[in-house]
Amino acid sequence: MDINLVIASYLYAVREEHNLTQEKMAEIIDVSVRWYQSIETGRNVPNFKVICLLVKSFDLDLRYLLREVTYNDLLQTTQR
């Protein structure tokens, strides 16, 4: 599975669970709305700072976020 899509679907689920708009999520993680939208649609992957802000802001389990990501997924991401 593509790591971008794993993170995208997870962020969408978190946002929906908390009844937040994409604009509010972007504000919480301190990115532009356009950048957040590109993460949620799977075009981009958030950097470590953004992932940390998400984990802290929503009391998330990082292991849960990455549960479907395999070593091969990570290799494919670095080879793009």
mmCIF file of N, CA and C in Angstrom, residues 4-68:
data_model
loop_
_atom_site.group_PDB
_atom_site.id
_atom_site.type_symbol
_atom_site.label_atom_id
_atom_site.label_comp_id
_atom_site.label_asym_id
_atom_site.label_seq_id
_atom_site.Cartn_x
_atom_site.Cartn_y
_atom_site.Cartn_z
ATOM 1 N N ASN A 4 1.513 7.340 1.111
ATOM 2 C CA ASN A 4 0.733 8.574 0.968
ATOM 3 C C ASN A 4 -0.748 8.308 1.209
ATOM 4 N N LEU A 5 -1.241 7.217 0.654
ATOM 5 C CA LEU A 5 -2.660 6.902 0.793
ATOM 6 C C LEU A 5 -3.015 6.444 2.205
ATOM 7 N N VAL A 6 -2.084 5.759 2.868
ATOM 8 C CA VAL A 6 -2.309 5.354 4.259
ATOM 9 C C VAL A 6 -2.489 6.589 5.132
ATOM 10 N N ILE A 7 -1.561 7.523 5.006
ATOM 11 C CA ILE A 7 -1.617 8.742 5.813
ATOM 12 C C ILE A 7 -2.837 9.579 5.428
ATOM 13 N N ALA A 8 -3.123 9.664 4.142
ATOM 14 C CA ALA A 8 -4.272 10.440 3.675
ATOM 15 C C ALA A 8 -5.580 9.919 4.264
ATOM 16 N N SER A 9 -5.780 8.626 4.214
ATOM 17 C CA SER A 9 -7.041 8.068 4.727
ATOM 18 C C SER A 9 -7.119 8.212 6.241
ATOM 19 N N TYR A 10 -5.984 8.093 6.903
ATOM 20 C CA TYR A 10 -5.968 8.249 8.356
ATOM 21 C C TYR A 10 -6.307 9.685 8.750
ATOM 22 N N LEU A 11 -5.710 10.652 8.060
ATOM 23 C CA LEU A 11 -5.999 12.056 8.373
ATOM 24 C C LEU A 11 -7.462 12.394 8.113
ATOM 25 N N TYR A 12 -7.985 11.868 7.030
ATOM 26 C CA TYR A 12 -9.400 12.102 6.733
ATOM 27 C C TYR A 12 -10.269 11.543 7.860
ATOM 28 N N ALA A 13 -9.960 10.345 8.316
ATOM 29 C CA ALA A 13 -10.745 9.722 9.394
ATOM 30 C C ALA A 13 -10.641 10.528 10.686
ATOM 31 N N VAL A 14 -9.452 10.994 11.019
ATOM 32 C CA VAL A 14 -9.268 11.805 12.233
ATOM 33 C C VAL A 14 -10.056 13.104 12.119
ATOM 34 N N ARG A 15 -9.962 13.726 10.959
ATOM 35 C CA ARG A 15 -10.669 15.000 10.748
ATOM 36 C C ARG A 15 -12.181 14.817 10.869
ATOM 37 N N GLU A 16 -12.689 13.767 10.258
ATOM 38 C CA GLU A 16 -14.128 13.497 10.329
ATOM 39 C C GLU A 16 -14.566 13.166 11.757
ATOM 40 N N GLU A 17 -13.755 12.380 12.452
ATOM 41 C CA GLU A 17 -14.075 11.995 13.836
ATOM 42 C C GLU A 17 -14.185 13.214 14.749
ATOM 43 N N HIS A 18 -13.389 14.232 14.467
ATOM 44 C CA HIS A 18 -13.389 15.447 15.289
ATOM 45 C C HIS A 18 -14.245 16.564 14.691
ATOM 46 N N ASN A 19 -14.960 16.248 13.609
ATOM 47 C CA ASN A 19 -15.833 17.221 12.952
ATOM 48 C C ASN A 19 -15.106 18.524 12.605
ATOM 49 N N LEU A 20 -13.951 18.377 11.975
ATOM 50 C CA LEU A 20 -13.148 19.539 11.609
ATOM 51 C C LEU A 20 -13.125 19.717 10.097
ATOM 52 N N THR A 21 -12.944 20.952 9.685
ATOM 53 C CA THR A 21 -12.771 21.249 8.265
ATOM 54 C C THR A 21 -11.295 21.075 7.906
ATOM 55 N N GLN A 22 -11.024 21.027 6.621
ATOM 56 C CA GLN A 22 -9.634 20.984 6.183
ATOM 57 C C GLN A 22 -8.916 22.260 6.615
ATOM 58 N N GLU A 23 -9.609 23.366 6.618
ATOM 59 C CA GLU A 23 -9.021 24.637 7.029
ATOM 60 C C GLU A 23 -8.581 24.582 8.493
ATOM 61 N N LYS A 24 -9.408 24.017 9.354
ATOM 62 C CA LYS A 24 -9.078 23.921 10.774
ATOM 63 C C LYS A 24 -7.912 22.955 10.991
ATOM 64 N N MET A 25 -7.899 21.839 10.265
ATOM 65 C CA MET A 25 -6.780 20.896 10.383
ATOM 66 C C MET A 25 -5.481 21.578 9.967
ATOM 67 N N ALA A 26 -5.523 22.332 8.884
ATOM 68 C CA ALA A 26 -4.332 23.042 8.425
ATOM 69 C C ALA A 26 -3.846 24.014 9.496
ATOM 70 N N GLU A 27 -4.767 24.687 10.133
ATOM 71 C CA GLU A 27 -4.416 25.625 11.200
ATOM 72 C C GLU A 27 -3.771 24.895 12.379
ATOM 73 N N ILE A 28 -4.342 23.769 12.764
ATOM 74 C CA ILE A 28 -3.831 23.002 13.905
ATOM 75 C C ILE A 28 -2.400 22.539 13.668
ATOM 76 N N ILE A 29 -2.111 22.092 12.459
ATOM 77 C CA ILE A 29 -0.769 21.569 12.188
ATOM 78 C C ILE A 29 0.138 22.611 11.528
ATOM 79 N N ASP A 30 -0.330 23.837 11.460
ATOM 80 C CA ASP A 30 0.478 24.970 11.022
ATOM 81 C C ASP A 30 1.008 24.825 9.594
ATOM 82 N N VAL A 31 0.078 24.483 8.688
ATOM 83 C CA VAL A 31 0.408 24.427 7.260
ATOM 84 C C VAL A 31 -0.677 25.161 6.494
ATOM 85 N N SER A 32 -0.416 25.446 5.231
ATOM 86 C CA SER A 32 -1.447 26.089 4.418
ATOM 87 C C SER A 32 -2.560 25.090 4.122
ATOM 88 N N VAL A 33 -3.720 25.603 3.813
ATOM 89 C CA VAL A 33 -4.855 24.735 3.472
ATOM 90 C C VAL A 33 -4.517 23.915 2.232
ATOM 91 N N ARG A 34 -3.910 24.544 1.260
ATOM 92 C CA ARG A 34 -3.544 23.835 0.026
ATOM 93 C C ARG A 34 -2.590 22.673 0.319
ATOM 94 N N TRP A 35 -1.611 22.900 1.190
ATOM 95 C CA TRP A 35 -0.671 21.831 1.539
ATOM 96 C C TRP A 35 -1.396 20.708 2.284
ATOM 97 N N TYR A 36 -2.260 21.079 3.219
ATOM 98 C CA TYR A 36 -3.025 20.045 3.935
ATOM 99 C C TYR A 36 -3.859 19.224 2.951
ATOM 100 N N GLN A 37 -4.518 19.894 2.034
ATOM 101 C CA GLN A 37 -5.337 19.182 1.054
ATOM 102 C C GLN A 37 -4.493 18.212 0.229
ATOM 103 N N SER A 38 -3.273 18.615 -0.102
ATOM 104 C CA SER A 38 -2.407 17.720 -0.881
ATOM 105 C C SER A 38 -1.990 16.499 -0.061
ATOM 106 N N ILE A 39 -1.896 16.656 1.251
ATOM 107 C CA ILE A 39 -1.599 15.513 2.116
ATOM 108 C C ILE A 39 -2.814 14.594 2.183
ATOM 109 N N GLU A 40 -3.985 15.180 2.396
ATOM 110 C CA GLU A 40 -5.201 14.377 2.564
ATOM 111 C C GLU A 40 -5.609 13.671 1.271
ATOM 112 N N THR A 41 -5.198 14.182 0.130
ATOM 113 C CA THR A 41 -5.515 13.509 -1.135
ATOM 114 C C THR A 41 -4.408 12.545 -1.568
ATOM 115 N N GLY A 42 -3.324 12.487 -0.786
ATOM 116 C CA GLY A 42 -2.264 11.541 -1.074
ATOM 117 C C GLY A 42 -1.208 12.019 -2.039
ATOM 118 N N ARG A 43 -1.256 13.287 -2.427
ATOM 119 C CA ARG A 43 -0.238 13.809 -3.346
ATOM 120 C C ARG A 43 1.088 14.061 -2.632
ATOM 121 N N ASN A 44 1.034 14.384 -1.344
ATOM 122 C CA ASN A 44 2.240 14.657 -0.561
ATOM 123 C C ASN A 44 2.175 13.933 0.775
ATOM 124 N N VAL A 45 3.327 13.774 1.389
ATOM 125 C CA VAL A 45 3.441 13.147 2.712
ATOM 126 C C VAL A 45 3.864 14.229 3.699
ATOM 127 N N PRO A 46 3.236 14.271 4.868
ATOM 128 C CA PRO A 46 3.644 15.279 5.854
ATOM 129 C C PRO A 46 5.050 15.003 6.368
ATOM 130 N N ASN A 47 5.746 16.062 6.741
ATOM 131 C CA ASN A 47 7.073 15.884 7.317
ATOM 132 C C ASN A 47 6.938 15.464 8.783
ATOM 133 N N PHE A 48 8.054 15.193 9.410
ATOM 134 C CA PHE A 48 8.037 14.675 10.780
ATOM 135 C C PHE A 48 7.416 15.672 11.760
ATOM 136 N N LYS A 49 7.683 16.956 11.568
ATOM 137 C CA LYS A 49 7.105 17.979 12.443
ATOM 138 C C LYS A 49 5.580 17.920 12.401
ATOM 139 N N VAL A 50 5.024 17.814 11.207
ATOM 140 C CA VAL A 50 3.568 17.753 11.049
ATOM 141 C C VAL A 50 3.012 16.481 11.682
ATOM 142 N N ILE A 51 3.692 15.371 11.476
ATOM 143 C CA ILE A 51 3.237 14.120 12.088
ATOM 144 C C ILE A 51 3.240 14.245 13.612
ATOM 145 N N CYS A 52 4.286 14.842 14.163
ATOM 146 C CA CYS A 52 4.347 15.038 15.620
ATOM 147 C C CYS A 52 3.211 15.935 16.112
ATOM 148 N N LEU A 53 2.914 17.002 15.377
ATOM 149 C CA LEU A 53 1.813 17.885 15.760
ATOM 150 C C LEU A 53 0.478 17.144 15.730
ATOM 151 N N LEU A 54 0.294 16.292 14.741
ATOM 152 C CA LEU A 54 -0.940 15.503 14.657
ATOM 153 C C LEU A 54 -1.057 14.548 15.838
ATOM 154 N N VAL A 55 0.028 13.863 16.131
ATOM 155 C CA VAL A 55 0.024 12.900 17.229
ATOM 156 C C VAL A 55 -0.295 13.602 18.540
ATOM 157 N N LYS A 56 0.350 14.736 18.791
ATOM 158 C CA LYS A 56 0.118 15.468 20.041
ATOM 159 C C LYS A 56 -1.255 16.133 20.089
ATOM 160 N N SER A 57 -1.671 16.734 18.998
ATOM 161 C CA SER A 57 -2.937 17.471 18.982
ATOM 162 C C SER A 57 -4.152 16.569 19.171
ATOM 163 N N PHE A 58 -4.049 15.349 18.657
ATOM 164 C CA PHE A 58 -5.210 14.456 18.698
ATOM 165 C C PHE A 58 -4.970 13.216 19.546
ATOM 166 N N ASP A 59 -3.887 13.222 20.319
ATOM 167 C CA ASP A 59 -3.546 12.099 21.189
ATOM 168 C C ASP A 59 -3.578 10.781 20.411
ATOM 169 N N LEU A 60 -2.900 10.788 19.273
ATOM 170 C CA LEU A 60 -2.884 9.625 18.389
ATOM 171 C C LEU A 60 -1.744 8.693 18.747
ATOM 172 N N ASP A 61 -1.877 7.466 18.338
ATOM 173 C CA ASP A 61 -0.838 6.472 18.493
ATOM 174 C C ASP A 61 -0.093 6.383 17.166
ATOM 175 N N LEU A 62 1.174 6.752 17.163
ATOM 176 C CA LEU A 62 1.953 6.750 15.930
ATOM 177 C C LEU A 62 1.991 5.359 15.307
ATOM 178 N N ARG A 63 2.029 4.338 16.133
ATOM 179 C CA ARG A 63 2.024 2.969 15.601
ATOM 180 C C ARG A 63 0.744 2.695 14.826
ATOM 181 N N TYR A 64 -0.372 3.236 15.297
ATOM 182 C CA TYR A 64 -1.642 3.048 14.597
ATOM 183 C C TYR A 64 -1.616 3.761 13.247
ATOM 184 N N LEU A 65 -1.050 4.947 13.255
ATOM 185 C CA LEU A 65 -0.955 5.720 12.011
ATOM 186 C C LEU A 65 -0.182 4.950 10.940
ATOM 187 N N LEU A 66 0.864 4.273 11.356
ATOM 188 C CA LEU A 66 1.730 3.601 10.399
ATOM 189 C C LEU A 66 1.476 2.091 10.313
ATOM 190 N N ARG A 67 0.377 1.634 10.836
ATOM 191 C CA ARG A 67 0.097 0.198 10.941
ATOM 192 C C ARG A 67 0.125 -0.534 9.608
ATOM 193 N N GLU A 68 -0.237 0.124 8.525
ATOM 194 C CA GLU A 68 -0.296 -0.561 7.238
ATOM 195 C C GLU A 68 0.914 -0.292 6.357
#
